[in-house]
JSON list of C-alpha atoms and ligand atoms in Angstrom, two decimals:
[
{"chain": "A", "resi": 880, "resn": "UNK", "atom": "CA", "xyz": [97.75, 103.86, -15.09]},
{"chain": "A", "resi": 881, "resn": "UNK", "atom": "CA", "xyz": [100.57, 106.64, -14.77]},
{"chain": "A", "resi": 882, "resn": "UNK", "atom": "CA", "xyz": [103.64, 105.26, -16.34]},
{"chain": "A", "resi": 883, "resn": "UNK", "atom": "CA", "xyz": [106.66, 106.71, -14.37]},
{"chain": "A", "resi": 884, "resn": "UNK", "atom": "CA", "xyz": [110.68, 107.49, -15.70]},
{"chain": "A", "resi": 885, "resn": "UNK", "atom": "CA", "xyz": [113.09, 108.27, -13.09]},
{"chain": "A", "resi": 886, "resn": "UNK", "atom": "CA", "xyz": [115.98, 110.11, -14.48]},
{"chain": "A", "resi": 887, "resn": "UNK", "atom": "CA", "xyz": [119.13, 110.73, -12.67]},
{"chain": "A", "resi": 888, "resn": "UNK", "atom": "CA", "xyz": [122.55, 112.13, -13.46]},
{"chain": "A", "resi": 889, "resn": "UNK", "atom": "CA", "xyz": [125.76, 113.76, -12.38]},
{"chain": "A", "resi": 890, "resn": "UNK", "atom": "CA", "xyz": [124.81, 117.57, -12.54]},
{"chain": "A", "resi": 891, "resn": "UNK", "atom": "CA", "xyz": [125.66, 119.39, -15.17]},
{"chain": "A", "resi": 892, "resn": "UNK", "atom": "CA", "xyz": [124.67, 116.28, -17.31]},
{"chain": "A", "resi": 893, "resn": "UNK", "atom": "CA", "xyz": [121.91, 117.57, -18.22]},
{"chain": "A", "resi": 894, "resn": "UNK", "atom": "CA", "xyz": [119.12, 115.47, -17.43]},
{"chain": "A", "resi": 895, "resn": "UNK", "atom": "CA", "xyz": [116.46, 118.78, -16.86]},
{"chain": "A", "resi": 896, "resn": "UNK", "atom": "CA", "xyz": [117.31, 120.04, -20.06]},
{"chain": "A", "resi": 897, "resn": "UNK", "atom": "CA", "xyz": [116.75, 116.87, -22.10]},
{"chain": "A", "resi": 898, "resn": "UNK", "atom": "CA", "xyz": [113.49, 115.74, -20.41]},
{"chain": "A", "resi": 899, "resn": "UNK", "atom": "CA", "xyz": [111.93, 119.91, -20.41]},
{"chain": "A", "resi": 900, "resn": "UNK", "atom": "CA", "xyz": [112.64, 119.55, -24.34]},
{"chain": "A", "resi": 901, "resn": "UNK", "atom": "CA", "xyz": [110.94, 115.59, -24.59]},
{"chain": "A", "resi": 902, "resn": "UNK", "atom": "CA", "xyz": [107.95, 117.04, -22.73]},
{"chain": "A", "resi": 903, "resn": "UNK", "atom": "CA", "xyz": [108.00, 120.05, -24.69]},
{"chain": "A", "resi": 904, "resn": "UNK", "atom": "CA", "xyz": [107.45, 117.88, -28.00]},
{"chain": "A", "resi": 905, "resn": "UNK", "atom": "CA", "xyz": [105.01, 115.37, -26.71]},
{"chain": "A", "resi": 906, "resn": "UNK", "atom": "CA", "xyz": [101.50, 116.39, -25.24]},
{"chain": "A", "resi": 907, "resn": "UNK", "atom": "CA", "xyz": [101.43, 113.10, -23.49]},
{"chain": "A", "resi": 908, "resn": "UNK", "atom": "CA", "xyz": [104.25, 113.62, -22.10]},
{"chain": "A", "resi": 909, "resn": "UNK", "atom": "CA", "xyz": [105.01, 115.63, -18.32]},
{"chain": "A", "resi": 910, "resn": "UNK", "atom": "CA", "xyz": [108.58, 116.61, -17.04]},
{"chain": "A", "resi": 911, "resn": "UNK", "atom": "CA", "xyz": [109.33, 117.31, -13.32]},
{"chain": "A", "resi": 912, "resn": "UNK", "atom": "CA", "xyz": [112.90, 118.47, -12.28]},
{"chain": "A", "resi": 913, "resn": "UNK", "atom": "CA", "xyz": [113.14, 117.97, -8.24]},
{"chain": "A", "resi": 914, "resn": "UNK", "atom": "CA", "xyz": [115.67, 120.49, -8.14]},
{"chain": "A", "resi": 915, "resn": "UNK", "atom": "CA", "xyz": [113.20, 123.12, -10.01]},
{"chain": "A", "resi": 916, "resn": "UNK", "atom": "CA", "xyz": [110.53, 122.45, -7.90]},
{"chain": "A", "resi": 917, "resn": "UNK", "atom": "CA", "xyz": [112.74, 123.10, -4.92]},
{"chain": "A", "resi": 918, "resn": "UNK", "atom": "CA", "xyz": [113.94, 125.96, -6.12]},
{"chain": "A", "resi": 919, "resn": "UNK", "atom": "CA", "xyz": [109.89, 127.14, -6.75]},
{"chain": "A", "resi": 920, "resn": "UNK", "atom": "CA", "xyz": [109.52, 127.07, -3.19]},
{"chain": "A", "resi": 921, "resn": "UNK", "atom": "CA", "xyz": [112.44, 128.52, -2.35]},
{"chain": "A", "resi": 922, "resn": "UNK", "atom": "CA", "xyz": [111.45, 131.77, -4.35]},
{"chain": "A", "resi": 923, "resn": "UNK", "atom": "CA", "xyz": [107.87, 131.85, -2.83]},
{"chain": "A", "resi": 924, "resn": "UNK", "atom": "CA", "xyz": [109.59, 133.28, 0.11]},
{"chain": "A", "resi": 925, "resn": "UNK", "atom": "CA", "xyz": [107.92, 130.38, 1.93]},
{"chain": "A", "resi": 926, "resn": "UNK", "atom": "CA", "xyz": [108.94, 128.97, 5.65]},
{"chain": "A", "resi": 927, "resn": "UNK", "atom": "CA", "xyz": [109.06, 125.15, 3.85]},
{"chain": "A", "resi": 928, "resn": "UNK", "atom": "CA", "xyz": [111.00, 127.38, 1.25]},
{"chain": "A", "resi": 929, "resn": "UNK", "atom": "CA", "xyz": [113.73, 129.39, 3.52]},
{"chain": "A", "resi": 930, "resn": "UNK", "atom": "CA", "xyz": [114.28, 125.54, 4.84]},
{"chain": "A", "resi": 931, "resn": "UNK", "atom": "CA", "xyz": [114.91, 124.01, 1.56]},
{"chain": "A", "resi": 932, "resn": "UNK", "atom": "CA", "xyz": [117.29, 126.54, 0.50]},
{"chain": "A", "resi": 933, "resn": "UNK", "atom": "CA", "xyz": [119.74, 125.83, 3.17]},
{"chain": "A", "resi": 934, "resn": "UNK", "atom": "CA", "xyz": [120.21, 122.70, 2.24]},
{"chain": "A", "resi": 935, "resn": "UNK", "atom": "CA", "xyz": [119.92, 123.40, -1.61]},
{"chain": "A", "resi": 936, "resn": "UNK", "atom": "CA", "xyz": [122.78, 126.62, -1.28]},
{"chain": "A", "resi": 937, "resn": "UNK", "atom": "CA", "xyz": [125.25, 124.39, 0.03]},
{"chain": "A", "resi": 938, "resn": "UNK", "atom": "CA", "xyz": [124.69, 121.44, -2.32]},
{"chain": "A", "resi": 939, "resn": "UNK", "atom": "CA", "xyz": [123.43, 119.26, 0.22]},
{"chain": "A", "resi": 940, "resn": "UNK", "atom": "CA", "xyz": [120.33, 117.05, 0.09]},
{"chain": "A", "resi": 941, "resn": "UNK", "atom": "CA", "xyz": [116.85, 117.65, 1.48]},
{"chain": "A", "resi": 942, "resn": "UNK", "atom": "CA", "xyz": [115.50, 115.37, 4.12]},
{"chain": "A", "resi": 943, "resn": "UNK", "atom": "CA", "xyz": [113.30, 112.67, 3.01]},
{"chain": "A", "resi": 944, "resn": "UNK", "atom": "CA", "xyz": [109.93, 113.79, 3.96]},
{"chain": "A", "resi": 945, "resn": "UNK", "atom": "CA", "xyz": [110.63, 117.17, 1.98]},
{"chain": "A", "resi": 946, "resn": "UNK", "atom": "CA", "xyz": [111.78, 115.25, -0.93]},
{"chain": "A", "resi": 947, "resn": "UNK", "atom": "CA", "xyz": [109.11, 112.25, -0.93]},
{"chain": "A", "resi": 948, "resn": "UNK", "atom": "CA", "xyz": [106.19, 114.57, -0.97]},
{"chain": "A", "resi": 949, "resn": "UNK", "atom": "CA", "xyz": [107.45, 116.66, -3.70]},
{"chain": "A", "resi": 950, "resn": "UNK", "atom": "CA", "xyz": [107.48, 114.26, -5.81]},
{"chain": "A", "resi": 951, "resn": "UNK", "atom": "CA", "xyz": [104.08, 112.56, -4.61]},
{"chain": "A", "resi": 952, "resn": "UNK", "atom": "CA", "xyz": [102.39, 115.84, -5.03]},
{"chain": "A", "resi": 953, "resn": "UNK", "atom": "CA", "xyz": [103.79, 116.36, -8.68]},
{"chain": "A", "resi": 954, "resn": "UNK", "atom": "CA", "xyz": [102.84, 112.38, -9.44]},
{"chain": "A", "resi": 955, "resn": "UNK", "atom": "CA", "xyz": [99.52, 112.85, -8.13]},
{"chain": "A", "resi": 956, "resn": "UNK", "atom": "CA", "xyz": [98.61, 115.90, -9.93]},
{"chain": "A", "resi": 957, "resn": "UNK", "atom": "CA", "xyz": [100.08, 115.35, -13.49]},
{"chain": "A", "resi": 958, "resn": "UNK", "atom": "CA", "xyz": [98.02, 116.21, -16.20]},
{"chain": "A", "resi": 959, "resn": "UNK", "atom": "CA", "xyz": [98.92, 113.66, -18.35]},
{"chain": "A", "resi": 960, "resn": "UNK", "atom": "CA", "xyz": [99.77, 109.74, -17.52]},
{"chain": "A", "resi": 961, "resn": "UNK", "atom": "CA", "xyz": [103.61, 109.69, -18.63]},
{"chain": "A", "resi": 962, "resn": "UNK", "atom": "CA", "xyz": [105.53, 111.47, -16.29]},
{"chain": "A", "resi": 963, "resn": "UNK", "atom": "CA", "xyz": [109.25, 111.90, -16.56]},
{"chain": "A", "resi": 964, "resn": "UNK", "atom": "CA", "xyz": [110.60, 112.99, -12.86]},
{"chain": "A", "resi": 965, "resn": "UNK", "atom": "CA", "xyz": [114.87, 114.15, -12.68]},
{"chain": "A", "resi": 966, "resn": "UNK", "atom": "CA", "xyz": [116.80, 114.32, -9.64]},
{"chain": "A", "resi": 967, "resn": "UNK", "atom": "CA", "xyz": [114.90, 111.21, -8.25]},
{"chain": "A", "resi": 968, "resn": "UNK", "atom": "CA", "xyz": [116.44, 109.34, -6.32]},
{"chain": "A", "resi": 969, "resn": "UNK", "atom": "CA", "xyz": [120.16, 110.46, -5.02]},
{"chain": "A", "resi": 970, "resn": "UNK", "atom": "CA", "xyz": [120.53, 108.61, -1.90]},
{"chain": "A", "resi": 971, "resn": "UNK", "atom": "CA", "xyz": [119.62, 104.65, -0.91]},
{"chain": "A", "resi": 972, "resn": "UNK", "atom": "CA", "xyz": [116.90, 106.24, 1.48]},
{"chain": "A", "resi": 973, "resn": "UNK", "atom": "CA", "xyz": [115.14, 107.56, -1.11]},
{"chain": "A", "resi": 974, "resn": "UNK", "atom": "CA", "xyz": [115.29, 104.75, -3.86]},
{"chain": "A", "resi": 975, "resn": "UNK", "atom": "CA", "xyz": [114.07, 102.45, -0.93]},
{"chain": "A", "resi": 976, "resn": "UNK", "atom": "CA", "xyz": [111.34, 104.60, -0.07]},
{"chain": "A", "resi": 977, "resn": "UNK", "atom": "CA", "xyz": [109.92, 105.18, -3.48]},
{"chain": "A", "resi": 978, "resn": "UNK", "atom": "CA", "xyz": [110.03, 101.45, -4.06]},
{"chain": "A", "resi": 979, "resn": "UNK", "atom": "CA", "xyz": [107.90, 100.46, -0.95]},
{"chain": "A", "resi": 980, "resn": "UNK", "atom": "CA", "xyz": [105.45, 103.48, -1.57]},
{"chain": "A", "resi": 981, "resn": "UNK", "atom": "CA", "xyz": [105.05, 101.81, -5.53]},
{"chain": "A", "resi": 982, "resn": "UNK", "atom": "CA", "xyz": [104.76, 98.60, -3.90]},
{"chain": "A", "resi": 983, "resn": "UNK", "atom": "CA", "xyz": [101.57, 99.64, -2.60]},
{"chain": "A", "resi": 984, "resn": "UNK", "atom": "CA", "xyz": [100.45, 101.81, -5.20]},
{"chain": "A", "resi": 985, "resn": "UNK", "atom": "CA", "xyz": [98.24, 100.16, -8.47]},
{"chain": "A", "resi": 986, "resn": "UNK", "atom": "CA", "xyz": [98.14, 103.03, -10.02]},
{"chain": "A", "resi": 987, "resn": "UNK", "atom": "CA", "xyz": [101.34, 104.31, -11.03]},
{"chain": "A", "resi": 988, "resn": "UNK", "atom": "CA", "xyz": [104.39, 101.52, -12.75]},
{"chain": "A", "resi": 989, "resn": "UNK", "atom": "CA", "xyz": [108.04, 102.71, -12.24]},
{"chain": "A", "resi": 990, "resn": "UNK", "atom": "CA", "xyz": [108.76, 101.86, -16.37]},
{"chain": "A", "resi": 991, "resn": "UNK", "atom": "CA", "xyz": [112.58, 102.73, -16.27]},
{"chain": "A", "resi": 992, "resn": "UNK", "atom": "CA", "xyz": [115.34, 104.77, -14.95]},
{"chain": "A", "resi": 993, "resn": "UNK", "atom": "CA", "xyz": [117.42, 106.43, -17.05]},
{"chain": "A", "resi": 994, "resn": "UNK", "atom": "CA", "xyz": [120.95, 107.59, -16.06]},
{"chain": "A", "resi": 995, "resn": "UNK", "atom": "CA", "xyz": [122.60, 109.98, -18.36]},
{"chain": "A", "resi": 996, "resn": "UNK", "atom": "CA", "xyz": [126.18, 109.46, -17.95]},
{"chain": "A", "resi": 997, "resn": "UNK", "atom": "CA", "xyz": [128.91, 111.71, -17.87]},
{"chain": "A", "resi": 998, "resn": "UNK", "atom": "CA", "xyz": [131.92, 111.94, -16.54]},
{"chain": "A", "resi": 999, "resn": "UNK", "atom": "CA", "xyz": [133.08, 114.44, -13.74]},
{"chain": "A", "resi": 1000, "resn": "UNK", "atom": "CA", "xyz": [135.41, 116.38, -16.15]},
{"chain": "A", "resi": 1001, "resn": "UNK", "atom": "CA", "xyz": [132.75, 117.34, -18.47]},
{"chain": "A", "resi": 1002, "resn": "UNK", "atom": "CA", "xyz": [129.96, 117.71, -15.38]},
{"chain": "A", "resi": 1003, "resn": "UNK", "atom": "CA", "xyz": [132.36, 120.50, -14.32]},
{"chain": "A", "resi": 1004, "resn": "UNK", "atom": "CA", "xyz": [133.21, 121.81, -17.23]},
{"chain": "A", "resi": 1005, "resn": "UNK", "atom": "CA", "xyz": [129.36, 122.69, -18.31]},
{"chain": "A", "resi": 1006, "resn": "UNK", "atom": "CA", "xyz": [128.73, 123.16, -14.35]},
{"chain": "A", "resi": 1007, "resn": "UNK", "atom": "CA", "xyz": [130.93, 126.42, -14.69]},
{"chain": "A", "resi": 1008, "resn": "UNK", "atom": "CA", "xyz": [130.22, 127.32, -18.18]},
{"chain": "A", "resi": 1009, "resn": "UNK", "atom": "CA", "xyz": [126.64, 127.75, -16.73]},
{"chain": "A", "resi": 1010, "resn": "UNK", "atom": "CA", "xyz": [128.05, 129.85, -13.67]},
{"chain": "A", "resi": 1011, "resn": "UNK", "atom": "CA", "xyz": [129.50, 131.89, -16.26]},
{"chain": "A", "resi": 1012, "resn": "UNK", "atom": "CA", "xyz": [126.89, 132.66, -18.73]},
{"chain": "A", "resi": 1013, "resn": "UNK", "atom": "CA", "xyz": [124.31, 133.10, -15.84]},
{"chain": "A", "resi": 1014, "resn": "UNK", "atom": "CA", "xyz": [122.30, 136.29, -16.59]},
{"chain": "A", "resi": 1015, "resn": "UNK", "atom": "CA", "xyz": [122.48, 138.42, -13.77]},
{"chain": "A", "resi": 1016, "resn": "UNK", "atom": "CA", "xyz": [119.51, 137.73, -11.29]},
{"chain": "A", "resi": 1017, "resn": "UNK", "atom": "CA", "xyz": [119.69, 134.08, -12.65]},
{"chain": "A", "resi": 1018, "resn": "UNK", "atom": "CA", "xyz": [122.89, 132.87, -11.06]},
{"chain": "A", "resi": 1019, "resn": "UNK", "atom": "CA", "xyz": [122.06, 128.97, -9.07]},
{"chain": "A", "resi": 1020, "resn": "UNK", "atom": "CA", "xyz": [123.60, 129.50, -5.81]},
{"chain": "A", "resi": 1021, "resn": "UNK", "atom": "CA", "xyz": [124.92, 126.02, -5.78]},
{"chain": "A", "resi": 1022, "resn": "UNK", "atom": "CA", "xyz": [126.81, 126.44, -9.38]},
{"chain": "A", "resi": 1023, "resn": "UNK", "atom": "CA", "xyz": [130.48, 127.02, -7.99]},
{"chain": "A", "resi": 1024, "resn": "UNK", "atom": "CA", "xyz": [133.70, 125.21, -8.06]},
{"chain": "A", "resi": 1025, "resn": "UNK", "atom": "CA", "xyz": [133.47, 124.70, -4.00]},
{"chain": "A", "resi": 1026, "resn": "UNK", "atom": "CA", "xyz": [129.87, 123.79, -4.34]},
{"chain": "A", "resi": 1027, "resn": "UNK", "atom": "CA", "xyz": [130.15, 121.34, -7.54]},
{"chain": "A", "resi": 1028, "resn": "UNK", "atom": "CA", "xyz": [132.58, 118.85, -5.60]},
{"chain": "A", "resi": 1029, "resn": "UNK", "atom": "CA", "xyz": [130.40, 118.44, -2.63]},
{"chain": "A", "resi": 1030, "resn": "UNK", "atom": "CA", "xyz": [127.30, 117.96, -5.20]},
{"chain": "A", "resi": 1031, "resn": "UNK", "atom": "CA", "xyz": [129.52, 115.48, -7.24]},
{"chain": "A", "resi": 1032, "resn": "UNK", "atom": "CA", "xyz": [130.40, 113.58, -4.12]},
{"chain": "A", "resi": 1033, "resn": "UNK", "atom": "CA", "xyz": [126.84, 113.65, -2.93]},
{"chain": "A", "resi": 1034, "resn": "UNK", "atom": "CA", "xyz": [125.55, 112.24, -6.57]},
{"chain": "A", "resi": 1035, "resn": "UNK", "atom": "CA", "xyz": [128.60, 109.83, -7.21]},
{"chain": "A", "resi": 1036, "resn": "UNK", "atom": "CA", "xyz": [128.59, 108.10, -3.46]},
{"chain": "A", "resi": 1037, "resn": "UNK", "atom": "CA", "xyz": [125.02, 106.02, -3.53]},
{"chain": "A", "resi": 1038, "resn": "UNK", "atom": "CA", "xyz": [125.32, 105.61, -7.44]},
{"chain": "A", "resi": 1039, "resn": "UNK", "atom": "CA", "xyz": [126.49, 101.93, -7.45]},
{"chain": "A", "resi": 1040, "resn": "UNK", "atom": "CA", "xyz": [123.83, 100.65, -5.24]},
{"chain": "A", "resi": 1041, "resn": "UNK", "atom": "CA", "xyz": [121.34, 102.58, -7.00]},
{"chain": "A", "resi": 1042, "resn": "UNK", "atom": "CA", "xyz": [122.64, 101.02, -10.49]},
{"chain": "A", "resi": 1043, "resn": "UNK", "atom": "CA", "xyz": [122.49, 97.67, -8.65]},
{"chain": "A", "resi": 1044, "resn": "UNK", "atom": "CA", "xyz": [119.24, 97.63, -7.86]},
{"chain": "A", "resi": 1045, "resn": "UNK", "atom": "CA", "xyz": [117.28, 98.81, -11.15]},
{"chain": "A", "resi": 1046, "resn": "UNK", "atom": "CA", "xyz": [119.78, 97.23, -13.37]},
{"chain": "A", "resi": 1047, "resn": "UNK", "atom": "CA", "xyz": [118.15, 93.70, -10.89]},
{"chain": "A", "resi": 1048, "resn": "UNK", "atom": "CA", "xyz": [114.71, 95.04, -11.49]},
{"chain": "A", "resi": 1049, "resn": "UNK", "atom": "CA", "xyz": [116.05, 95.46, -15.32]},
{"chain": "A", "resi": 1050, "resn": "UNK", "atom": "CA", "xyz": [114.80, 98.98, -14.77]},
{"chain": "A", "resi": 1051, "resn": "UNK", "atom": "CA", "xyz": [118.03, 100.73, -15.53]},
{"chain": "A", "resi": 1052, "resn": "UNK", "atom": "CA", "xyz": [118.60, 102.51, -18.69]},
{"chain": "A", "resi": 1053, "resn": "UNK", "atom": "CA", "xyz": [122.25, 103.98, -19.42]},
{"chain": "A", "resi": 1054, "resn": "UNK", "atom": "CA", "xyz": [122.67, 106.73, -22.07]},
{"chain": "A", "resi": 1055, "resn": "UNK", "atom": "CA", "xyz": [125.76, 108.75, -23.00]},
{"chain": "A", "resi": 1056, "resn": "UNK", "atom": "CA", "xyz": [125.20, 112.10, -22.13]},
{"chain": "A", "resi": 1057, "resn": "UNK", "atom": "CA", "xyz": [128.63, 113.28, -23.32]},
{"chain": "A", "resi": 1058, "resn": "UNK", "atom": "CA", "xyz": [127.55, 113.68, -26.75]},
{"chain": "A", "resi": 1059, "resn": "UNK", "atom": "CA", "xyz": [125.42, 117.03, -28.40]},
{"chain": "A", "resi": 1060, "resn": "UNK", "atom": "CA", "xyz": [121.89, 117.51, -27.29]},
{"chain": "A", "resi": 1061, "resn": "UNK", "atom": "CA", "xyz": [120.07, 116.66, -30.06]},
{"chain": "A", "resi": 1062, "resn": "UNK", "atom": "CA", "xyz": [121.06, 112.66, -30.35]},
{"chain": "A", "resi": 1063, "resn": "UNK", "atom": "CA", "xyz": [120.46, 112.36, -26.52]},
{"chain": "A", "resi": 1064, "resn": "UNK", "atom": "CA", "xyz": [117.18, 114.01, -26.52]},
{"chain": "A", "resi": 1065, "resn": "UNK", "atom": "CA", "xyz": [116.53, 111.40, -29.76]},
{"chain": "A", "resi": 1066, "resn": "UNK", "atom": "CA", "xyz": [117.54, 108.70, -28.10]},
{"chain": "A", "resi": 1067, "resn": "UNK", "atom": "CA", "xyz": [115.94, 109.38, -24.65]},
{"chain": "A", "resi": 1068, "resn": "UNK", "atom": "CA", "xyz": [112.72, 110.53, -26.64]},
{"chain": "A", "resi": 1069, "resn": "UNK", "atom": "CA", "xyz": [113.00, 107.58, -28.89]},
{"chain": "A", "resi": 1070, "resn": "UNK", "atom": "CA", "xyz": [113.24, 105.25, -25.64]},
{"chain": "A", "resi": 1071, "resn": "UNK", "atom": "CA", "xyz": [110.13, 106.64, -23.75]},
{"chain": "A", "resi": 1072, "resn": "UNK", "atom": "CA", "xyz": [107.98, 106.85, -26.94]},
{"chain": "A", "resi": 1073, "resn": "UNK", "atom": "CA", "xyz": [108.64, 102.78, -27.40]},
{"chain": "A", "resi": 1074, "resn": "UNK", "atom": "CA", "xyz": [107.40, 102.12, -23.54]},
{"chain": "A", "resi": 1075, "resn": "UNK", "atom": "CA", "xyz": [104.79, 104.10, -22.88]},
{"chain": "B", "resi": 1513, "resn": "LIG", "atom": "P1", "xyz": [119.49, 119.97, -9.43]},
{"chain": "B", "resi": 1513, "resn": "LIG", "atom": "O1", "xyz": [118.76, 121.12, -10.05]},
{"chain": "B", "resi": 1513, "resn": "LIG", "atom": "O2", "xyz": [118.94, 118.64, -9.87]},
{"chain": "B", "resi": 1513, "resn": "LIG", "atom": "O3", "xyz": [120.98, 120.05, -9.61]},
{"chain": "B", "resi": 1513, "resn": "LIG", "atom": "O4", "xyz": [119.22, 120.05, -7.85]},
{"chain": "B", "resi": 1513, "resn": "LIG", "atom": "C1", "xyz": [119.63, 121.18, -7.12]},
{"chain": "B", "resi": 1513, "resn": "LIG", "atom": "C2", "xyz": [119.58, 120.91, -5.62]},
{"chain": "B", "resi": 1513, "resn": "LIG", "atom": "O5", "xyz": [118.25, 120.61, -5.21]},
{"chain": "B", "resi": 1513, "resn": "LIG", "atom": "C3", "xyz": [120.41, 119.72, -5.14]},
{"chain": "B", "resi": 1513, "resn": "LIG", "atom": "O6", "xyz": [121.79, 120.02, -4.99]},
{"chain": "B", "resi": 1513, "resn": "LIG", "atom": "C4", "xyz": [119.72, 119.43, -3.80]},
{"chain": "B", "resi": 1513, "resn": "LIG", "atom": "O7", "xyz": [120.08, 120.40, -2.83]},
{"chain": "B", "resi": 1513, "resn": "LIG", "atom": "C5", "xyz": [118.26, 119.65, -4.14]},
{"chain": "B", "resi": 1513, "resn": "LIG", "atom": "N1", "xyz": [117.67, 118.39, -4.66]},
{"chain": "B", "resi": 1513, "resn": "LIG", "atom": "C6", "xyz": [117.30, 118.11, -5.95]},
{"chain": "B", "resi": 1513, "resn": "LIG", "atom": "N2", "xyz": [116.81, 116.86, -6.05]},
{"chain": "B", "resi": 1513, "resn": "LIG", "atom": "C7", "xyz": [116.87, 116.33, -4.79]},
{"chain": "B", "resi": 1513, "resn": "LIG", "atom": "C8", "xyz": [116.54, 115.07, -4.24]},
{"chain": "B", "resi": 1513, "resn": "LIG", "atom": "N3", "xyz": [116.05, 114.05, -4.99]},
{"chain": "B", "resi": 1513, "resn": "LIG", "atom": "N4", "xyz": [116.74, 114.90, -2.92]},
{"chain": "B", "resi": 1513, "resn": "LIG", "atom": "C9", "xyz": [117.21, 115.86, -2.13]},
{"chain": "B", "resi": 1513, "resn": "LIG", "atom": "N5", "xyz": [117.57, 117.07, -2.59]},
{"chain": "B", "resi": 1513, "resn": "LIG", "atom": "C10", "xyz": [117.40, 117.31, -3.91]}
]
């Protein structure tokens, strides 16, 4: 049985960095960042690739089916059976859709989502610290001022209904991501450890 954690957040929260370290320490433990594996396909210079990246350069979402199978294809092919996935879901559409596809499926459990929380001050403020330490050649084309509002907007507009419905599945998991890294990567760590 693959045991699934969904973990969202405002960008700049984050949520890649704490679950790449969590993996990092546990062998039985597999991180997937939506976003990275976007931007994978984006630098394989593919036609699926040159797609994705104009939604991804202007902050916006990419449609459903691009999104869906992603993830599927990472779920399906995980070496291990505890797989933490980030970016997953931002929009209704896609929190409905991987709830009927897990409705049908025996094999994998959604065990929580986690939402680290922070608030839009600090989200910018690390946003364009980023921007600014960016070696050259590393710079995210979506990490600008103009860029960051749309991305907030985009993140913050489905977030109730999304909180709504795990928190009535008593799936949702809220942890302060405002603090250092190291007690938010223990207590996210500490939290998957104890339900897997
Ligand atoms: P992130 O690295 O999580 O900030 O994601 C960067 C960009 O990848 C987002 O602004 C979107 O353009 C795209 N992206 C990441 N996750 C998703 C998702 N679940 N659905 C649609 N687009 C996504």
């Amino acid at each position: 049985m693959k045991k699934l954690f969904l973990i969202i957040g405002a960008p700049g929260s984050g949520k890649t960095t704490d679950a790449s370290i969590i993996a990092g320490k546990n062998d039985n433990i597999v991180h997937y960042s939506t976003g990275d594996m976007l931007r994978e396909e984006v630098a394989s210079g593919s036609e699926l690739g040159q797609t994705i990246d104009g939604f991804i350069s202007k902050g916006a979402l990419v449609p459903l089916n691009i999104i869906i199978d992603t993830i599927i294809s990472a779920i399906k092919q995980a070496p291990v059976d505890n797989i933490l996935i980030d970016g997953y879901p931002r929009s209704v559409e896609q929190m409905t859709a991987l709830d009927e596809l897990l409705e049908k499926e025996d094999e994998i459990t959604l065990v929580s989502t986690i939402e680290v929380r922070v608030s839009e001050e600090v989200a910018k403020d690390r946003i364009l610290g980023r921007a600014a330490d960016a070696k050259p050649g590393e710079e995210r084309s979506d990490d600008s001022v103009e860029v960051f509002y749309d991305r907030m907007k985009i993140y913050t507009d489905p977030l109730a209904e999304i909180q709504t419905f795990y928190t009535n599945k008593n799936l949702l998991t809220v942890i302060n991501g405002e603090r250092e890294l190291d007690p938010i990567v223990a207590e996210m760590e500490a939290f998957v450890k104890e339900n897997i």
